[in-house]
């Protein structure tokens, strides 16, 4: 286990996180303005880190992605959604894990999360690694990989509010990803996600608590609010889970801004009391972090 001193000395150990469970409409300008006011609201309530939902500027549907997609690397004019996040993070001096938006890059579409530091700089960009393909005849068909391209790299980022590992929605189902983030010293995992009405009640909280318990760190999730009239109905229930697997704050399916306290000093305490990392049997099993291995 990496000691907490591993990260920059500017890290805040105790701070408030704001989870903005936003309603999303087909009106992109409205979605951006709406996210802006929610972030301002969260910051005014003391949040120093704000997390947004998966696909907050566009309906969650394969035919919307190309229409709402933005070329994030092409600058503010080409990406009004991330320009707003950058401007606000600088103005409010907060860190923003900007949920996700459809990204257009080199003729391909990705489901992408941007992380902005307190100076408004883009610190990291995570492209959803595991795409959600589901085809149950007569029930549901959602083949993300028909429209989207999968990201190729795990994303872990140092911010003023700790070392954060990023995953998007379906990425939360893969414990290996969370494990390599933990091995690289993550304090917190952020998963913007939109689970559906079947998998939501069954797995959403379970997966968050599992990732937090296995790795003894904080897990924060943020879903869009539920809209029963939309093509894809999201479960909602954005949540913060602590390093003992405990639900620290959550909500139902309506729009909400959750403000909750994070205290990284608890990580050391949990890891001392329950030293699973030291007791792992590396002689019997191992998870390989290929990105780190290849960069050595
Ligand atoms: C998009 O989804 C609709 C149904 O929701 C389906 O008919 C269509 O084939 C899909 N298009 C692509 C490119 O996957
Ligand atoms: C939600 O997705 C799961 C697959 O992950 C599928 O089995 C289920 O039918 C879907 N439920 C709804 C309500 O769309």
PDB file of N, CA and C and ligand atoms in Angstrom, residues 61-63 141-143 146-147, ligand 1:
ATOM      1  N   UNK A  61     -28.414   8.136 -25.653  1.00  0.00           N
ATOM      2  CA  UNK A  61     -28.896   7.284 -26.742  1.00  0.00           C
ATOM      3  C   UNK A  61     -27.887   7.316 -27.865  1.00  0.00           C
ATOM      4  N   UNK A  62     -27.784   6.197 -28.555  1.00  0.00           N
ATOM      5  CA  UNK A  62     -26.732   6.069 -29.557  1.00  0.00           C
ATOM      6  C   UNK A  62     -26.849   7.108 -30.671  1.00  0.00           C
ATOM      7  N   UNK A  63     -28.113   7.490 -31.029  1.00  0.00           N
ATOM      8  CA  UNK A  63     -28.221   8.476 -32.114  1.00  0.00           C
ATOM      9  C   UNK A  63     -27.948   9.903 -31.638  1.00  0.00           C
ATOM     10  N   UNK A 141     -31.991  -3.201 -26.271  1.00  0.00           N
ATOM     11  CA  UNK A 141     -30.815  -3.278 -27.113  1.00  0.00           C
ATOM     12  C   UNK A 141     -30.034  -2.002 -26.916  1.00  0.00           C
ATOM     13  N   UNK A 142     -28.844  -2.130 -26.430  1.00  0.00           N
ATOM     14  CA  UNK A 142     -27.983  -0.957 -26.342  1.00  0.00           C
ATOM     15  C   UNK A 142     -26.565  -1.399 -26.612  1.00  0.00           C
ATOM     16  N   UNK A 143     -26.156  -1.145 -27.843  1.00  0.00           N
ATOM     17  CA  UNK A 143     -24.832  -1.609 -28.245  1.00  0.00           C
ATOM     18  C   UNK A 143     -23.934  -0.373 -28.317  1.00  0.00           C
ATOM     19  N   UNK A 146     -21.275  -0.047 -31.057  1.00  0.00           N
ATOM     20  CA  UNK A 146     -21.629   0.279 -32.446  1.00  0.00           C
ATOM     21  C   UNK A 146     -21.361   1.751 -32.731  1.00  0.00           C
ATOM     22  N   UNK A 147     -21.471   2.567 -31.699  1.00  0.00           N
ATOM     23  CA  UNK A 147     -21.338   4.015 -31.864  1.00  0.00           C
ATOM     24  C   UNK A 147     -20.026   4.537 -31.284  1.00  0.00           C
TER      25      UNK A 147
HETATM   26  C1  LIG B   1     -29.515   2.977 -32.177  1.00  0.00           C
HETATM   27  O1  LIG B   1     -30.556   2.446 -31.370  1.00  0.00           O
HETATM   28  C2  LIG B   1     -31.744   2.132 -32.062  1.00  0.00           C
HETATM   29  C3  LIG B   1     -32.765   1.633 -31.062  1.00  0.00           C
HETATM   30  O2  LIG B   1     -32.645   2.243 -29.839  1.00  0.00           O
HETATM   31  C4  LIG B   1     -31.454   1.110 -33.131  1.00  0.00           C
HETATM   32  O3  LIG B   1     -32.621   0.901 -33.892  1.00  0.00           O
HETATM   33  C5  LIG B   1     -30.322   1.592 -34.043  1.00  0.00           C
HETATM   34  O4  LIG B   1     -29.965   0.560 -34.911  1.00  0.00           O
HETATM   35  C6  LIG B   1     -29.116   1.983 -33.226  1.00  0.00           C
HETATM   36  N1  LIG B   1     -28.064   2.511 -34.067  1.00  0.00           N
HETATM   37  C7  LIG B   1     -26.797   2.162 -33.941  1.00  0.00           C
HETATM   38  C8  LIG B   1     -25.835   2.838 -34.853  1.00  0.00           C
HETATM   39  O5  LIG B   1     -26.419   1.369 -33.104  1.00  0.00           O
END
